[in-house]
Tab-separated table of C-alpha atoms in Angstrom:
chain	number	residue	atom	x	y	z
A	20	UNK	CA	-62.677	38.006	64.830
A	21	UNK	CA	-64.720	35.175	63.141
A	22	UNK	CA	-62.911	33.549	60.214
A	23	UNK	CA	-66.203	33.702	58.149
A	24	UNK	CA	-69.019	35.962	59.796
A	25	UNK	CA	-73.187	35.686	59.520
A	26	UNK	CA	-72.934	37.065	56.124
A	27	UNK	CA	-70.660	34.580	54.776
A	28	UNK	CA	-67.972	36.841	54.484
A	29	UNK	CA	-64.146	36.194	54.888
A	30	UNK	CA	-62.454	37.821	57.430
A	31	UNK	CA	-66.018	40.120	57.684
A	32	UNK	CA	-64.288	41.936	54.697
A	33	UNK	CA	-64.747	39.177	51.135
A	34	UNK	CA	-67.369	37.026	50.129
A	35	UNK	CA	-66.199	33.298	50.072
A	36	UNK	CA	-67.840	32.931	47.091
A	37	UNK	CA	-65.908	36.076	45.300
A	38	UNK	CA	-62.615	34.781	46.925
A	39	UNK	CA	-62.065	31.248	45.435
A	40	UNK	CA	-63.314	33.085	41.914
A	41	UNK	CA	-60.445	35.384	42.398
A	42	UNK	CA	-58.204	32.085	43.418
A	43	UNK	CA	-59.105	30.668	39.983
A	44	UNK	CA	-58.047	33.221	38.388
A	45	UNK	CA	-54.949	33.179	39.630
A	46	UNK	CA	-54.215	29.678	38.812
A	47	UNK	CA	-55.334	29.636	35.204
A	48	UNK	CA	-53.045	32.883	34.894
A	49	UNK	CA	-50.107	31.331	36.834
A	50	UNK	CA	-50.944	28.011	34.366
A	51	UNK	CA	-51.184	30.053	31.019
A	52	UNK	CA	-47.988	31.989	31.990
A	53	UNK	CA	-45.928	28.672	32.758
A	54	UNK	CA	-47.144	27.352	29.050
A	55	UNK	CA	-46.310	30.918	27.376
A	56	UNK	CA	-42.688	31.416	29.009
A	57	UNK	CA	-42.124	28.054	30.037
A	58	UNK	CA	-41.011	26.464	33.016
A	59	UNK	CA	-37.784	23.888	33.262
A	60	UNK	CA	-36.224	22.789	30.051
A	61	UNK	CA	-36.447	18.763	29.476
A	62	UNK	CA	-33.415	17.257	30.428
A	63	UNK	CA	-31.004	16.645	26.933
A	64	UNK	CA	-30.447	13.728	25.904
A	65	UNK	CA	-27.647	12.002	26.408
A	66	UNK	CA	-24.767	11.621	23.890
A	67	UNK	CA	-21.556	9.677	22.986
A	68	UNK	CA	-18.727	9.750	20.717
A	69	UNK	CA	-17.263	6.841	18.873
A	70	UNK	CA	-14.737	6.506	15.969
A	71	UNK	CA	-14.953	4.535	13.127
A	72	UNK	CA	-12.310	3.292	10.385
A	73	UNK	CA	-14.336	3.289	7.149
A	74	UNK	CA	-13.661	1.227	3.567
A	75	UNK	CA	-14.820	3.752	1.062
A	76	UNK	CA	-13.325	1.190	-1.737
A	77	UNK	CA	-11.856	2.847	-4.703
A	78	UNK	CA	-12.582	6.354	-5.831
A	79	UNK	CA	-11.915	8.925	-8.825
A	80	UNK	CA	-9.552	11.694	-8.474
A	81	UNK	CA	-11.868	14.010	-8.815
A	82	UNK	CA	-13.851	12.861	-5.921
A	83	UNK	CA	-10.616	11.851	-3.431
A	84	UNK	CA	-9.254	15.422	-4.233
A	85	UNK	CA	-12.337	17.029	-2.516
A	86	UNK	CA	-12.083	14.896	0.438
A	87	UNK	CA	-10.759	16.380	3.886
A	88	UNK	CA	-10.537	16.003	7.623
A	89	UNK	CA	-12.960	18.209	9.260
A	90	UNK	CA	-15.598	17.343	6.699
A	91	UNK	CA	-19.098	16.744	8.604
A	92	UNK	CA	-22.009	15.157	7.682
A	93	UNK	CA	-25.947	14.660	9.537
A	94	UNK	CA	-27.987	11.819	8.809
A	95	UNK	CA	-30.770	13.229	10.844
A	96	UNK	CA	-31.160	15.646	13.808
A	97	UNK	CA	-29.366	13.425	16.345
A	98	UNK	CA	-26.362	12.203	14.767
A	99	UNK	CA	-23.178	13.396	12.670
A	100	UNK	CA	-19.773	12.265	11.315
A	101	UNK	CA	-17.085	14.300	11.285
A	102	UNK	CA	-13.334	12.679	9.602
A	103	UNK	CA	-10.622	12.713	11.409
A	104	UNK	CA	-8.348	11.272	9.399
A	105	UNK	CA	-7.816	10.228	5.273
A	106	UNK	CA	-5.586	7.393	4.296
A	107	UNK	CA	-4.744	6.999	0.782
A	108	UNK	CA	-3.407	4.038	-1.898
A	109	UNK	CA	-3.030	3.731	-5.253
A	110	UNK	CA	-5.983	0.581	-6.428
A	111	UNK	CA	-5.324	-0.102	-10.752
A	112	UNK	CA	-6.459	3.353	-11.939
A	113	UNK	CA	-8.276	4.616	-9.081
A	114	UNK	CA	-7.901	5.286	-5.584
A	115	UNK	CA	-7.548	3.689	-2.522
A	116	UNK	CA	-9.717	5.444	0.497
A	117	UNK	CA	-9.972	4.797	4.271
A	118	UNK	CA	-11.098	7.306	6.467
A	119	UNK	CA	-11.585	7.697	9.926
A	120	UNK	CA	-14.583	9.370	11.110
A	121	UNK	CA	-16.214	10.501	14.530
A	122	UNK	CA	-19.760	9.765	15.170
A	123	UNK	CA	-21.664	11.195	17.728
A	124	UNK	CA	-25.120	10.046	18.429
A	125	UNK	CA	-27.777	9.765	20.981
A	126	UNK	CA	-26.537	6.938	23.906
A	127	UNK	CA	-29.170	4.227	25.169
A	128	UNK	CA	-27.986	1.828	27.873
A	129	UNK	CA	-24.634	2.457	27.006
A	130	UNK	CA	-24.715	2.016	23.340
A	131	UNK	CA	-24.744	4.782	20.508
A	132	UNK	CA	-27.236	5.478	18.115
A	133	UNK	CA	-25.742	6.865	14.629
A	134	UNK	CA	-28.568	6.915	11.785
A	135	UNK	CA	-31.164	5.137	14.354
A	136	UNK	CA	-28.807	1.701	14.390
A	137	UNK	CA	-25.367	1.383	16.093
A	138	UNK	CA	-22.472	1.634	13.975
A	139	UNK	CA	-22.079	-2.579	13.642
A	140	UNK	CA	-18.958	-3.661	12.118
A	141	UNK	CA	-20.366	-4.022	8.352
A	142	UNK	CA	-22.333	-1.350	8.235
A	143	UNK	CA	-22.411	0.974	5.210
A	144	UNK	CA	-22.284	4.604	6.167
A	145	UNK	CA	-22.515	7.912	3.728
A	146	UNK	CA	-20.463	10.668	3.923
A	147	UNK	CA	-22.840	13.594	2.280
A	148	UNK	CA	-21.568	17.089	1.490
A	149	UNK	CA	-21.824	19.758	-0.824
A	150	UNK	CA	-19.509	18.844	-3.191
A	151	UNK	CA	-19.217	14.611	-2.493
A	152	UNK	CA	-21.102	11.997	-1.781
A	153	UNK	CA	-19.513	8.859	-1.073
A	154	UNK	CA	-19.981	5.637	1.208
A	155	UNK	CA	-18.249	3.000	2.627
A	156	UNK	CA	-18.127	0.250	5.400
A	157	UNK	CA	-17.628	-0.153	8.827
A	158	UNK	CA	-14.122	-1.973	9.066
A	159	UNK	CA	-13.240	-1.163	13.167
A	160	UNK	CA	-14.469	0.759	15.735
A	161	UNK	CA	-12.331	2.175	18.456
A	162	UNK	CA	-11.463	5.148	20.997
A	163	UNK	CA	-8.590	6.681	18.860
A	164	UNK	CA	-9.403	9.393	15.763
A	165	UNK	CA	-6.676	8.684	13.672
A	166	UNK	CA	-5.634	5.548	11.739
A	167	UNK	CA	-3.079	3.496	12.930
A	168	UNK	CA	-0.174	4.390	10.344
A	169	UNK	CA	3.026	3.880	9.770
A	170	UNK	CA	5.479	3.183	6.736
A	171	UNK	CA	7.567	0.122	5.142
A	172	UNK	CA	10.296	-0.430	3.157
A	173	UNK	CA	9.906	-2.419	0.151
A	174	UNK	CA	11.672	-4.472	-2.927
A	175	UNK	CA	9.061	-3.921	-6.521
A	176	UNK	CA	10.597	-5.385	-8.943
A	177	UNK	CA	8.740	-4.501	-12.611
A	178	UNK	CA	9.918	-4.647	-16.053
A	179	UNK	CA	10.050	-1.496	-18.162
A	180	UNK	CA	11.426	-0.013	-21.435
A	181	UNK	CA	14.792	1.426	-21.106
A	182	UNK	CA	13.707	4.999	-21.240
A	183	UNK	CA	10.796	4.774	-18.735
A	184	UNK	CA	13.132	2.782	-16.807
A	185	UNK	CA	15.532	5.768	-16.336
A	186	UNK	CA	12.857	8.438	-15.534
A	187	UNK	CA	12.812	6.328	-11.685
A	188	UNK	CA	15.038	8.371	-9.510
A	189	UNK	CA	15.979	7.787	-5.798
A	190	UNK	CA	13.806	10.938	-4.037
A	191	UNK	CA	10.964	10.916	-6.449
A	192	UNK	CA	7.362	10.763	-4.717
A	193	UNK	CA	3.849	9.210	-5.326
A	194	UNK	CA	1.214	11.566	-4.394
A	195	UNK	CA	-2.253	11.461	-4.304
A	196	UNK	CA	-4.735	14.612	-3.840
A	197	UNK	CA	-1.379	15.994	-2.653
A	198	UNK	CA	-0.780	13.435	-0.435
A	199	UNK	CA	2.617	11.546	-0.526
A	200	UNK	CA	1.591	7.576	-0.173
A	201	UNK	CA	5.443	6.406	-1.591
A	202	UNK	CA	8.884	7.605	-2.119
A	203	UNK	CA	11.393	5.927	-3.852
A	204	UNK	CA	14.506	5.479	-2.214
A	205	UNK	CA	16.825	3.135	-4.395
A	206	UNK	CA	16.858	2.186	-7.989
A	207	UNK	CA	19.153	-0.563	-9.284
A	208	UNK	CA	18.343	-1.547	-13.729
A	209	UNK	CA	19.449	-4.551	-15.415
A	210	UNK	CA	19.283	-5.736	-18.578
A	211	UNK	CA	16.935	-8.689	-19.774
A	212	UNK	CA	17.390	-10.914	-22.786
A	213	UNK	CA	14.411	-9.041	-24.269
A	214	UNK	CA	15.816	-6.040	-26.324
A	215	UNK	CA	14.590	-2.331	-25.078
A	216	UNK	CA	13.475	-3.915	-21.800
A	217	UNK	CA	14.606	-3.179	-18.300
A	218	UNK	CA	14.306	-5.294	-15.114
A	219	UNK	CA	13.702	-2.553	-12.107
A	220	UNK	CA	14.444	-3.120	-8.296
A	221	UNK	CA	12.895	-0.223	-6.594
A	222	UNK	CA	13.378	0.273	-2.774
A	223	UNK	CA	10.311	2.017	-2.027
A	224	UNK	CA	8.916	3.455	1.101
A	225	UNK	CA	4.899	2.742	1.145
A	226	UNK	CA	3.205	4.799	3.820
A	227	UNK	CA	1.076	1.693	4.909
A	228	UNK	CA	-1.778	1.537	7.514
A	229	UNK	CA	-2.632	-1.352	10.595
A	230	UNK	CA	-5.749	-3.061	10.464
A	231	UNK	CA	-6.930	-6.777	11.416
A	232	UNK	CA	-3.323	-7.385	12.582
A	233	UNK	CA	-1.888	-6.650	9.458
A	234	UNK	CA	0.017	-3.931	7.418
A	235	UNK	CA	-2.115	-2.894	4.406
A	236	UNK	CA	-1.524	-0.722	1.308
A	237	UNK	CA	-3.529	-0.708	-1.662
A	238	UNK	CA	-6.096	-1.985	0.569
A	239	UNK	CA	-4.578	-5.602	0.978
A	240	UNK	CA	-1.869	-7.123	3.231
A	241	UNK	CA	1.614	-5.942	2.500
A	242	UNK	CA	3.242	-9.630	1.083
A	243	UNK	CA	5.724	-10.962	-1.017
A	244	UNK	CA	4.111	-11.134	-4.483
A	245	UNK	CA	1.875	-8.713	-3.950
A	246	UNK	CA	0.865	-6.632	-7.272
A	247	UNK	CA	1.365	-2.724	-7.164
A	248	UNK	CA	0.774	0.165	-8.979
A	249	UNK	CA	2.773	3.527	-8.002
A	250	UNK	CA	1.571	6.515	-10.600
A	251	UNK	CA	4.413	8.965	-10.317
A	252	UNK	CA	3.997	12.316	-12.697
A	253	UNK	CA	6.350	11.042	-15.286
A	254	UNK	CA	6.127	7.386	-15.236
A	255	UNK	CA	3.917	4.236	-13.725
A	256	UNK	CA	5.539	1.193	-11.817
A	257	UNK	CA	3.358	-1.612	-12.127
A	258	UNK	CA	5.413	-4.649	-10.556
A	259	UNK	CA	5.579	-6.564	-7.641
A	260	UNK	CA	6.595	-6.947	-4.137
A	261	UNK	CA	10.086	-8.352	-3.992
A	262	UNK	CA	11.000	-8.080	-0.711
A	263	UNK	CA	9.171	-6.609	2.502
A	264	UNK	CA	12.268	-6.919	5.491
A	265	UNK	CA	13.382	-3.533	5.075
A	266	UNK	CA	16.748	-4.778	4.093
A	267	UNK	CA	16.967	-2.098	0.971
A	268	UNK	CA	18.987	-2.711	-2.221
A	269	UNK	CA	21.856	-3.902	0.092
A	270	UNK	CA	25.722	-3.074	-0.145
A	271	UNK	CA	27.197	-2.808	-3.726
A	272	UNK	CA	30.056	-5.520	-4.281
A	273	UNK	CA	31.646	-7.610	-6.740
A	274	UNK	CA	32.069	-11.089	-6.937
A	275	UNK	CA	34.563	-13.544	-9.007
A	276	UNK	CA	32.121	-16.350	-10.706
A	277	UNK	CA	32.950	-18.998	-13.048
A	278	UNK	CA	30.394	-19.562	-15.552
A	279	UNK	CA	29.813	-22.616	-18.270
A	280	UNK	CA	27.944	-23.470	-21.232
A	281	UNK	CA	27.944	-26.566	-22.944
A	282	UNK	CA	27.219	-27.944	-25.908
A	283	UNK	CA	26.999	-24.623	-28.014
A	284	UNK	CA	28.012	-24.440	-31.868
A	285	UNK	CA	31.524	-23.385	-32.826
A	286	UNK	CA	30.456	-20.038	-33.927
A	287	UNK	CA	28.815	-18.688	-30.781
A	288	UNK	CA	31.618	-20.046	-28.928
A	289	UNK	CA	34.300	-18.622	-30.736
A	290	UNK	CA	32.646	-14.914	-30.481
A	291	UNK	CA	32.735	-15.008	-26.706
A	292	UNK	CA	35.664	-13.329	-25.542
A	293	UNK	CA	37.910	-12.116	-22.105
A	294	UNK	CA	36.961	-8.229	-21.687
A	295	UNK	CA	33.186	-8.100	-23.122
A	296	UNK	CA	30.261	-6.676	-20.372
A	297	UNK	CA	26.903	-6.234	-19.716
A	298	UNK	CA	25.781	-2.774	-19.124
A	299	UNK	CA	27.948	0.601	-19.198
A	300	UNK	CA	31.350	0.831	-20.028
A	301	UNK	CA	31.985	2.777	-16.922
A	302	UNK	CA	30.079	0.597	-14.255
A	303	UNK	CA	29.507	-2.411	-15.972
A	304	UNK	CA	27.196	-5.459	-13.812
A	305	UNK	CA	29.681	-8.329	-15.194
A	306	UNK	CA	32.866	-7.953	-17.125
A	307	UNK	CA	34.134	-11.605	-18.590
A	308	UNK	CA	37.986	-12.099	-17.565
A	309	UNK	CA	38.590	-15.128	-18.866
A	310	UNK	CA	37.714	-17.573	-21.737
A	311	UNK	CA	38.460	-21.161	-22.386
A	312	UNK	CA	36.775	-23.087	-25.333
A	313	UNK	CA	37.304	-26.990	-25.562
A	314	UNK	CA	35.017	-29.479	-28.058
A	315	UNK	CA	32.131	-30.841	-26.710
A	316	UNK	CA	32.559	-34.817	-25.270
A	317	UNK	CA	30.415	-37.085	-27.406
A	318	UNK	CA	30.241	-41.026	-27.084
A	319	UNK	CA	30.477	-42.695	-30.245
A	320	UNK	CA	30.436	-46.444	-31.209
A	321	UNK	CA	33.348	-47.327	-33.629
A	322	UNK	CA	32.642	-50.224	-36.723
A	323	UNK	CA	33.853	-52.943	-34.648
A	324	UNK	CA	31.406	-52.491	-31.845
A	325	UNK	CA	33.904	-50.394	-29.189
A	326	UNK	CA	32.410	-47.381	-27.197
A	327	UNK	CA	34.858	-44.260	-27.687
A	328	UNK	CA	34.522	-41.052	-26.043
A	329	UNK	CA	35.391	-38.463	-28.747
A	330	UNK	CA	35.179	-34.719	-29.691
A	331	UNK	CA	32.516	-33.061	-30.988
A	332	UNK	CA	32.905	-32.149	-34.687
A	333	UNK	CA	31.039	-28.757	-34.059
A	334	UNK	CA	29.382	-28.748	-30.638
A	335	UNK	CA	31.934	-26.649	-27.827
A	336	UNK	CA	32.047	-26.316	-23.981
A	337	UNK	CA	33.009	-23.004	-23.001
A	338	UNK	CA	33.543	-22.397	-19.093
A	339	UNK	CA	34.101	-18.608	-18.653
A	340	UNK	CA	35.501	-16.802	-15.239
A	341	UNK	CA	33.553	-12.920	-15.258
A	342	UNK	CA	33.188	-10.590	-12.164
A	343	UNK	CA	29.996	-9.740	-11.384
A	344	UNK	CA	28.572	-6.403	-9.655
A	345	UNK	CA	26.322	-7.208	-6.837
A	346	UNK	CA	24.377	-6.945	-3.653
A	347	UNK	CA	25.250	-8.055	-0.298
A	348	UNK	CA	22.029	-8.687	1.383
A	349	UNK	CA	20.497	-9.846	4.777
A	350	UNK	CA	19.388	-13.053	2.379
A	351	UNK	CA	22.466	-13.732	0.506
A	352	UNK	CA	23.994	-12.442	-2.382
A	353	UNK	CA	22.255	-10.952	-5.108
A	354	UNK	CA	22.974	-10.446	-8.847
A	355	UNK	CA	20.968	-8.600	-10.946
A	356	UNK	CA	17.808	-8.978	-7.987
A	357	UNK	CA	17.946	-12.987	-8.508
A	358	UNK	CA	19.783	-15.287	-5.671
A	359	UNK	CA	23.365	-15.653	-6.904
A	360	UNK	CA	24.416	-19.589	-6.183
A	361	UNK	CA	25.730	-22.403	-7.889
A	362	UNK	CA	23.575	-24.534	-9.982
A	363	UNK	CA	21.559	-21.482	-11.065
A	364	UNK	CA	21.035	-20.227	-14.645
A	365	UNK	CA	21.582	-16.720	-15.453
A	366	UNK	CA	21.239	-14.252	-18.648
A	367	UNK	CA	24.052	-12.022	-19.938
A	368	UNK	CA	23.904	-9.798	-22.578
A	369	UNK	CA	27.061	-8.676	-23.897
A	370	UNK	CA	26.018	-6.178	-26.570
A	371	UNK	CA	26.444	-8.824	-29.421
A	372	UNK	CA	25.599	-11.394	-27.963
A	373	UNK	CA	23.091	-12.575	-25.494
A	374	UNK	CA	23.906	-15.928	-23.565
A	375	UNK	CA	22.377	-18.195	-20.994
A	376	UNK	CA	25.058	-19.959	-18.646
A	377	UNK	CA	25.513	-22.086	-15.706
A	378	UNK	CA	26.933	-20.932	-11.932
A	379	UNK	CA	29.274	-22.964	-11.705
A	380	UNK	CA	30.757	-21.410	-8.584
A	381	UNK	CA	31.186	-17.933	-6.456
A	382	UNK	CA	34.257	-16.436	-5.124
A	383	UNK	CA	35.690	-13.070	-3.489
């Protein structure tokens, strides 16, 4: 049988003609269908996750208390940050935030796209919810979703009023929107030369975090000097960083020093006596043992011209022996949180009177 006979027909049974009609037909159906349902879906695009350590600078309470890992955010359809972690300091009044955050974003050669840029050290992101809106910068960028944390024992030393001053008890915490960010270990109170003032040594423990190479809390490098605020419910220490070795309060101990004063008037000498303290009766931080009281040396030049060394017709040297309470340290030995050594000047007050005198020397 012919393909296409005489008559033009296919086979002898279809017109050619009526055939490719009928083939057209098919193909704009087939065509229209694959539009309608669709054929294969676009390949996705690729994605990547990242993590970020963000500076949100200081907030208000009211903002830091509604801010929590698992929060999420979209800057557009492609991209979204989700925290991972919250860090926490006390900063003057307000509050201290660093945050971790994951952000997943489209990936082109390699790099990710968050918010149409890549997330550049620098950077300012927002964190957008329904009950915040805060933002912050980019301060490191890494493979890990938490912050690198840890804690660190610390010496504040501040200067309160006797009552506040006795509200700071070993156990009591700092927390922040429920978050403990300090607990005080140690407390040790002396008292100053001012009257209704306390000098505080507080061994703290600061839950710190690493960035840059360096231990931070209250968004700075933990140092020596350093200014801090700890807002505990019934008080505020506002001082400054003793100490940061970790070496505590130290060991309680007591030490045999010999003071002296010189050139004081008659009166004040004569009211210094064996068996006065500082501090309580029970415990006190020095207890004088010993007095001795001798007229102050003064050179005088008689009538005929001679140079005699004579006494003093008020003036008195007084060169007491006490026994002080103090700390044994990794740094040396401590009284009252100052460096206990010869040559120093120290401040005692006994009650009814305060005095200023000279180490003279330090014994067991």
């Amino acid at each position: 049988m012919e393909l296409i006979d005489d008559d033009g027909n296919l086979f002898g049974a279809v017109n050619v003609i009526d055939a490719l009609v009928v083939l057209l037909v098919l193909a704009v159906v087939i065509a229209g269908a694959a539009l309608v349902f669709g054929g294969d879906d676009a390949p996705e695009p690729d994605t990547q996750t990242t993590y970020a350590t963000l500076d949100m600078g200081t907030q208000p309470a009211y903002i830091v208390d509604a801010i929590n890992e698992g929060d999420t955010y979209e800057p557009d359809g492609s991209s979204s940050a989700t925290i991972t972690d919250v860090h926490l300091t006390p900063r003057g009044n307000d509050i201290g935030v660093t945050l971790r955050v994951a952000l997943e974003g489209e990936a082109n050669d390699g790099t990710l796209t968050y918010g149409n840029a890549p997330p550049r050290l620098g950077r300012t992101l927002a964190i957008e919810t329904s009950r915040y809106q805060v933002e912050g910068q980019i301060r490191a960028v890494g493979n890990s979703d938490a912050l690198t944390t840890g804690e660190r024992r610390v010496i504040i030393r501040d200067t309160l009023d006797a009552e506040t001053a006795s509200a700071v008890t070993p156990g009591d915490e700092i927390r922040l929107a429920g978050r403990t960010v300090a607990t005080i270990d140690d407390v040790a109170t002396y008292a100053t030369n001012t009257s209704g003032q306390t000098r505080l040594l507080a061994e703290t423990t600061l839950a710190t975090h690493r960035e840059d190479g360096y231990t931070r809390f209250g968004g700075v490098p933990l140092q020596r000097g350093q200014s801090l605020t700890l807002p505990a419910d019934d008080y505020t220490i506002e001082g400054d960083v003793e100490r940061t070795n970790g070496d505590g309060l130290g060991e309680t101990a007591t030490r045999n020093v010999t003071l002296r004063m010189t050139d004081v008037r008659e009166d004040t000498a004569d009211s210094i006596e064996p068996g006065m303290i500082e501090g309580p009766a029970n415990d006190p931080v020095a207890e004088l043992t010993d007095v001795d009281t001798e007229p102050s040396l003064i050179i005088a030049t008689g009538d005929d011209g001679s140079v005699n060394v004579v006494d003093h017709p008020i003036d008195r040297d007084v060169t007491i022996t006490a026994q002080f309470q103090v700390r044994e340290t990794a740094t040396g030995v401590l009284f009252k949180g100052d460096q206990l050594r010869g040559g120093t000047t120290i401040t005692l007050d006994l009650g009814t009177r305060v005095i200023e005198v000279e180490v003279v020397g330090v014994s067991r």
